[in-house]
Amino acid sequence: MIKSNIAALAVSSAPSFARDAARLQLRVTGVFETSLPAGIGPTSLLDAGTGSLTVAESPGDLVRSANDYVRALAVIPIDPEHDALVDRLVAERVVGTAKKRSLLRR
Amino acid sequence: MPWTLPTQPHQRFARNPLAAVIAQLRFDPILKIAAGVPDFQGKIRSRFSLYEERDVQVVEVALPGMDSVRTRQVREHRFGVRNEPTTVVLGDQSVALEYLAHQHRDVLFPDVALVVGALKSSFPDVSPTRFGLRYVNVIDRDRVAHDTGKSTAWADLLNASFLQMPAGLADLESTRFAVEIASEMPVGAMTLRYGLLPSPEGRLVFRLDVDRYREETFDVADVENTVQTFADDVFQVFMAAAGERLLSWMKGQP
């Protein structure tokens, strides 16, 4: 039976022995599909953004990439919990190097 | 049986367009997963000698029409191979083998047997819920043209039916498209996704993404046989899509 779609957004910033070492990872996994590794995007143009994205270390790149990513995930309802999560991740990365600003309230 | 696959004999190629191959077994939550990790590692360390932990925050959200949001913390245990982009990822609800430079199934099958054997031994009561084998091909026209020294069109690389625009409404030179086909098999199901999509560098590449899986109740001991059947099915889909120029390139021919 073909299952309905439930997506999962996974976020990790831990170091890695792989090529994504010392980078922030944003990962979306659908329970309806075999999960993709970090760095492999979805085979999709407009559907739910399942897959992975490794975001560059540079704060400017990080904000731009994260903003694109959140915009792509239009299926995710924007609620305070998500807003706080993204803000916290950005703050962790840009603290001391740039002024923090909410991605979702731009 | 909605999918009708050809039955070509398996071939091994000198090179392939695979960006990733993933074999993933999901199971009901095991809360004591961390306690079994040392034993699990001992059983796979001969092949996967590297190790790291990764804390992941998961936010599970529903698609339109559903309204639940759930968050949870997951600790992933990752086992790697030195000088090879191959990783085993063990969590409390899944174990996955990820290849970012897949060579051939003679590596995949023993790895799956090793990992599943370790899982069964370290967590005897594991209760599987899903097994999936996914091959993601990224066919780069420019790379084939460079390697072969021949001007290459998409029609040289792929079966025409995989490139067809409905009613000829668009050409292939400046068009992005993606198709998803999901249907059942005698055991489990298969989802095929393909299309012309932008690469991270912004160039158009053709992605052929085959996800073969089963979700009904099954014994974890079946996985070793299942992965071989699924790999055969994925191969048939690839061969149905591949054009002559792509196959020549894969054989290392000019």
Coordinates of C-alpha atoms in Angstrom, one line a residue:
Chain A
M1 CA 0.0 0.0 0.0
I2 CA 1.3 3.5 -0.8
K3 CA 1.5 5.5 2.4
S4 CA 0.5 9.1 2.9
N5 CA 3.2 11.7 3.2
I6 CA 4.5 12.8 6.6
A7 CA 7.7 14.9 6.5
A8 CA 10.3 15.3 9.1
L9 CA 12.7 18.2 9.5
A10 CA 15.9 17.1 11.2
V11 CA 18.5 19.6 12.3
S12 CA 22.0 18.9 13.5
S13 CA 25.1 20.9 14.0
A14 CA 27.4 18.3 15.4
P15 CA 30.9 17.7 13.8
S16 CA 31.2 14.8 11.4
F17 CA 33.9 12.5 10.0
A18 CA 32.3 12.9 6.6
R19 CA 32.7 15.8 4.1
D20 CA 30.0 17.9 5.9
A21 CA 32.3 18.3 8.9
A22 CA 31.7 21.4 11.0
R23 CA 28.7 22.5 9.0
L24 CA 25.1 23.0 10.0
Q25 CA 22.8 20.3 8.6
L26 CA 19.2 20.7 7.8
R27 CA 17.5 17.5 6.8
V28 CA 14.0 16.6 5.8
T29 CA 12.9 13.0 5.8
G30 CA 9.6 11.7 4.7
V31 CA 8.3 8.5 6.3
F32 CA 6.9 7.6 2.9
E33 CA 10.4 7.3 1.3
T34 CA 13.8 5.9 2.0
S35 CA 15.7 8.7 3.6
L36 CA 18.3 10.6 1.6
P37 CA 21.9 11.2 3.0
A38 CA 23.1 14.7 3.8
G39 CA 23.9 16.7 0.7
I40 CA 21.5 14.8 -1.6
G41 CA 18.5 16.9 -2.5
P42 CA 15.1 15.7 -3.5
T43 CA 14.0 14.7 -7.0
S44 CA 11.3 17.3 -7.0
L45 CA 10.5 20.8 -8.1
L46 CA 7.4 21.8 -6.1
D47 CA 6.7 18.9 -3.8
A48 CA 7.6 18.7 -0.2
G49 CA 11.3 19.4 0.2
T50 CA 12.4 16.0 1.4
G51 CA 16.1 15.4 1.3
S52 CA 19.0 17.1 2.8
L53 CA 20.9 20.4 2.7
T54 CA 24.3 21.1 4.1
V55 CA 24.6 24.8 4.7
A56 CA 27.8 26.8 4.3
E57 CA 29.6 28.0 7.3
S58 CA 29.6 31.6 6.3
P59 CA 26.8 33.5 8.1
G60 CA 25.7 35.2 4.9
D61 CA 25.5 32.0 3.1
L62 CA 23.8 30.4 6.0
V63 CA 21.0 32.9 6.2
R64 CA 20.5 32.9 2.4
S65 CA 20.5 29.1 2.3
A66 CA 18.3 28.7 5.3
N67 CA 15.8 31.2 4.0
D68 CA 15.6 29.4 0.6
Y69 CA 15.2 26.2 2.5
V70 CA 12.4 27.4 4.7
R71 CA 10.7 29.0 1.7
A72 CA 10.9 25.7 -0.2
L73 CA 9.3 23.9 2.7
A74 CA 6.0 25.7 2.1
V75 CA 4.2 22.7 3.5
I76 CA 5.5 23.4 7.0
P77 CA 3.1 25.7 8.9
I78 CA 4.9 28.7 10.3
D79 CA 4.3 28.7 14.0
P80 CA 6.3 30.1 17.0
E81 CA 8.0 26.8 17.6
H82 CA 9.5 26.7 14.2
D83 CA 10.4 30.4 14.3
A84 CA 12.2 29.9 17.6
L85 CA 14.0 26.9 16.3
V86 CA 15.3 28.6 13.2
D87 CA 16.2 31.7 15.2
R88 CA 18.2 29.6 17.7
L89 CA 20.1 27.8 15.0
V90 CA 21.0 31.0 13.2
A91 CA 21.9 32.7 16.5
E92 CA 24.3 29.8 17.3
R93 CA 26.1 30.3 14.1
V94 CA 26.2 34.1 13.7
V95 CA 26.8 35.1 17.3
G96 CA 29.7 37.5 17.5
T97 CA 29.8 37.9 13.7
A98 CA 26.5 39.4 12.7
K99 CA 23.4 40.8 14.2
K100 CA 20.7 38.2 14.6
R101 CA 17.4 38.7 12.8
S102 CA 14.5 36.4 12.4
L103 CA 14.4 34.5 9.1
L104 CA 10.7 34.2 9.1
R105 CA 9.9 37.8 9.9
R106 CA 12.0 39.4 7.2
Chain B
M1 CA 1.1 -6.1 -10.4
P2 CA 1.0 -2.5 -11.6
W3 CA 4.8 -2.3 -12.4
T4 CA 5.8 -4.3 -15.5
L5 CA 9.6 -4.6 -15.5
P6 CA 11.8 -6.1 -18.2
T7 CA 14.1 -8.9 -17.3
Q8 CA 17.5 -8.0 -18.6
P9 CA 20.5 -9.9 -17.2
H10 CA 22.5 -7.9 -14.7
Q11 CA 25.7 -6.2 -16.0
R12 CA 28.6 -4.5 -14.2
F13 CA 29.9 -1.3 -15.6
A14 CA 33.2 0.5 -15.3
R15 CA 31.5 3.7 -14.1
N16 CA 28.0 4.8 -13.2
P17 CA 26.1 8.0 -12.6
L18 CA 25.0 7.1 -9.1
A19 CA 25.1 10.0 -6.6
A20 CA 23.8 7.9 -3.7
V21 CA 22.6 4.4 -2.8
I22 CA 20.8 4.0 0.4
A23 CA 19.6 0.8 2.1
Q24 CA 17.5 1.7 5.2
L25 CA 15.7 -0.6 7.7
R26 CA 13.2 1.1 10.0
F27 CA 11.9 -0.6 13.1
D28 CA 9.7 0.1 16.1
P29 CA 11.5 2.4 18.7
I30 CA 14.3 0.8 20.7
L31 CA 14.8 3.0 23.7
K32 CA 18.0 1.1 24.8
I33 CA 19.7 1.5 21.5
A34 CA 22.7 3.3 23.1
A35 CA 23.3 0.4 25.4
G36 CA 23.7 -2.0 22.5
V37 CA 26.0 0.3 20.4
P38 CA 29.3 -1.1 21.7
D39 CA 28.2 -4.6 20.8
F40 CA 26.9 -3.5 17.4
Q41 CA 30.1 -1.7 16.7
G42 CA 32.2 -4.8 17.6
K43 CA 30.3 -6.7 14.9
I44 CA 30.9 -4.2 12.1
R45 CA 34.2 -2.6 13.1
S46 CA 36.2 -4.8 10.7
R47 CA 34.6 -2.9 7.8
F48 CA 33.3 0.3 9.5
S49 CA 36.1 1.5 11.8
L50 CA 35.2 5.1 12.2
Y51 CA 32.6 6.3 14.7
E52 CA 30.9 9.5 15.8
E53 CA 27.7 10.5 17.6
R54 CA 25.3 13.1 16.3
D55 CA 22.5 14.7 18.2
V56 CA 19.6 15.5 15.8
Q57 CA 16.5 17.5 16.6
V58 CA 13.6 16.2 14.6
V59 CA 10.5 18.2 13.9
E60 CA 7.8 16.0 12.3
V61 CA 5.2 18.0 10.5
A62 CA 2.2 17.0 8.5
L63 CA 1.5 18.0 4.9
P64 CA -1.5 20.1 4.0
G65 CA -4.7 18.5 5.2
M66 CA -3.1 17.3 8.4
D67 CA -2.2 19.5 11.4
S68 CA 0.1 17.7 13.8
V69 CA 3.6 18.8 14.6
R70 CA 5.9 16.7 16.7
T71 CA 9.4 17.2 17.9
R72 CA 11.9 14.8 19.3
Q73 CA 15.6 14.4 20.0
V74 CA 17.5 11.6 18.3
R75 CA 21.1 10.5 18.8
E76 CA 22.5 9.0 15.7
H77 CA 25.5 6.6 15.8
R78 CA 27.5 6.9 12.6
F79 CA 30.1 4.3 11.5
G80 CA 32.3 5.1 8.6
V81 CA 34.9 3.6 6.3
R82 CA 38.3 5.3 6.1
N83 CA 38.8 6.9 2.6
E84 CA 35.4 5.8 1.4
P85 CA 32.1 7.8 1.5
T86 CA 30.2 4.9 3.0
T87 CA 28.4 5.3 6.3
V88 CA 26.2 3.2 8.6
V89 CA 23.7 5.4 10.5
L90 CA 22.1 3.8 13.5
G91 CA 19.2 5.5 15.4
D92 CA 16.5 4.4 17.8
Q93 CA 14.1 3.7 14.9
S94 CA 16.3 2.9 11.9
V95 CA 19.6 1.7 10.5
A96 CA 20.8 2.9 7.1
L97 CA 23.7 2.2 4.8
E98 CA 24.6 5.2 2.7
Y99 CA 26.9 5.1 -0.3
L100 CA 28.0 8.3 -1.9
A101 CA 30.3 6.5 -4.4
H102 CA 28.6 3.2 -5.0
Q103 CA 30.7 0.8 -7.1
H104 CA 28.7 -2.5 -7.4
R105 CA 26.4 -4.8 -5.6
D106 CA 29.1 -7.2 -4.6
V107 CA 30.0 -4.5 -1.9
L108 CA 26.4 -3.6 -1.1
F109 CA 25.1 -7.1 -0.4
P110 CA 27.8 -8.2 2.1
D111 CA 27.5 -4.8 3.8
V112 CA 23.8 -5.2 4.2
A113 CA 24.3 -8.8 5.6
L114 CA 26.9 -7.5 8.0
V115 CA 24.8 -4.6 9.3
V116 CA 21.6 -6.6 9.6
G117 CA 23.4 -9.4 11.2
A118 CA 24.8 -7.1 13.8
L119 CA 21.4 -5.5 14.4
K120 CA 19.8 -8.9 14.9
S121 CA 22.6 -10.0 17.3
S122 CA 22.7 -6.8 19.3
F123 CA 19.0 -6.1 19.4
P124 CA 17.4 -9.6 19.2
D125 CA 13.8 -8.4 19.4
V126 CA 14.0 -5.8 16.6
S127 CA 10.6 -5.3 15.0
P128 CA 11.0 -4.1 11.4
T129 CA 8.4 -1.7 9.9
R130 CA 10.0 -0.8 6.6
F131 CA 12.9 -1.7 4.3
G132 CA 13.9 0.5 1.4
L133 CA 16.6 0.4 -1.2
R134 CA 17.0 3.7 -3.1
Y135 CA 19.3 4.5 -6.0
V136 CA 19.7 8.2 -7.0
N137 CA 21.3 8.7 -10.4
V138 CA 22.5 12.1 -11.6
I139 CA 23.1 12.0 -15.3
D140 CA 25.3 14.9 -16.3
R141 CA 25.2 15.6 -20.1
D142 CA 28.2 17.8 -20.0
R143 CA 30.3 15.2 -18.2
V144 CA 29.4 12.5 -20.7
A145 CA 30.1 14.9 -23.6
H146 CA 33.5 15.8 -22.1
D147 CA 34.5 12.2 -21.4
T148 CA 33.4 10.9 -24.8
G149 CA 34.4 14.0 -26.8
K150 CA 31.1 13.9 -28.6
S151 CA 28.3 16.5 -28.7
T152 CA 25.6 14.9 -26.6
A153 CA 21.9 15.5 -26.5
W154 CA 19.5 14.3 -23.8
A155 CA 18.0 12.0 -26.3
D156 CA 21.4 10.3 -26.7
L157 CA 21.5 9.5 -23.0
L158 CA 17.9 8.5 -22.2
N159 CA 15.0 6.6 -23.6
A160 CA 12.7 9.1 -25.3
S161 CA 9.8 8.3 -23.2
F162 CA 11.6 9.6 -20.1
L163 CA 12.0 13.0 -21.8
Q164 CA 8.6 13.4 -23.3
M165 CA 6.8 16.7 -22.7
P166 CA 3.0 16.5 -22.8
A167 CA 1.7 17.4 -26.2
G168 CA 5.1 18.8 -27.1
L169 CA 4.4 21.9 -25.0
A170 CA 8.0 22.6 -24.1
D171 CA 11.5 21.8 -25.3
L172 CA 14.2 20.2 -23.2
E173 CA 16.9 22.9 -23.4
S174 CA 15.4 25.3 -21.0
T175 CA 12.8 23.3 -19.2
R176 CA 12.8 21.8 -15.7
F177 CA 10.5 19.0 -14.9
A178 CA 10.0 16.2 -12.4
V179 CA 7.8 13.1 -12.6
E180 CA 6.8 10.8 -9.7
I181 CA 5.3 7.4 -10.3
A182 CA 4.3 5.2 -7.3
S183 CA 2.9 1.7 -7.7
E184 CA 2.8 -1.6 -6.1
M185 CA 4.9 -4.7 -6.6
P186 CA 4.2 -8.4 -5.6
V187 CA 6.2 -7.6 -2.5
G188 CA 6.1 -4.0 -1.4
A189 CA 6.1 -1.1 -3.8
M190 CA 8.3 1.1 -5.9
T191 CA 8.5 4.9 -6.4
L192 CA 10.2 6.2 -9.5
R193 CA 11.1 9.9 -9.6
Y194 CA 12.8 11.5 -12.6
G195 CA 13.3 14.7 -14.4
L196 CA 15.5 17.5 -15.5
L197 CA 16.5 19.4 -12.3
P198 CA 19.1 22.0 -11.5
S199 CA 22.3 20.7 -9.9
P200 CA 23.8 22.5 -6.9
E201 CA 25.9 24.4 -9.5
G202 CA 22.8 25.5 -11.4
R203 CA 23.2 23.3 -14.5
L204 CA 20.4 21.0 -15.6
V205 CA 21.0 17.3 -14.9
F206 CA 18.7 14.4 -15.3
R207 CA 17.9 12.6 -12.1
L208 CA 16.6 9.1 -12.0
D209 CA 15.7 8.2 -8.5
V210 CA 14.3 4.7 -7.8
D211 CA 13.0 3.8 -4.3
R212 CA 12.1 0.2 -3.9
Y213 CA 10.6 -0.7 -0.5
R214 CA 8.3 -2.9 1.6
E215 CA 6.2 -1.8 4.5
E216 CA 4.2 -4.8 5.5
T217 CA 5.1 -7.0 8.4
F218 CA 8.3 -9.0 7.6
D219 CA 11.1 -10.8 9.4
V220 CA 14.4 -8.9 9.7
A221 CA 16.0 -12.2 8.5
D222 CA 14.3 -11.6 5.1
V223 CA 16.3 -8.4 4.4
E224 CA 19.3 -10.2 3.0
N225 CA 17.3 -11.8 0.3
T226 CA 15.0 -8.8 -0.2
V227 CA 17.9 -6.4 -0.9
Q228 CA 19.0 -8.6 -3.8
T229 CA 15.5 -8.7 -5.3
F230 CA 15.1 -5.0 -4.9
A231 CA 18.5 -4.3 -6.5
D232 CA 17.4 -6.4 -9.5
D233 CA 14.2 -4.3 -9.8
V234 CA 16.1 -1.1 -9.6
F235 CA 18.5 -2.3 -12.3
Q236 CA 15.6 -3.1 -14.6
V237 CA 14.2 0.4 -14.2
F238 CA 17.6 2.0 -14.9
M239 CA 18.2 -0.1 -18.0
A240 CA 14.7 0.8 -19.3
A241 CA 15.7 4.5 -19.0
A242 CA 19.3 4.4 -20.2
G243 CA 20.2 5.3 -23.8
E244 CA 23.0 3.9 -25.9
R245 CA 25.4 6.8 -25.3
L246 CA 25.0 6.6 -21.5
L247 CA 25.6 2.8 -21.6
S248 CA 28.7 3.3 -23.7
W249 CA 30.0 5.9 -21.3
M250 CA 29.3 3.6 -18.4
K251 CA 31.3 0.9 -20.1
G252 CA 34.2 3.3 -20.4
Q253 CA 33.9 3.5 -24.2
P254 CA 34.7 6.7 -26.1

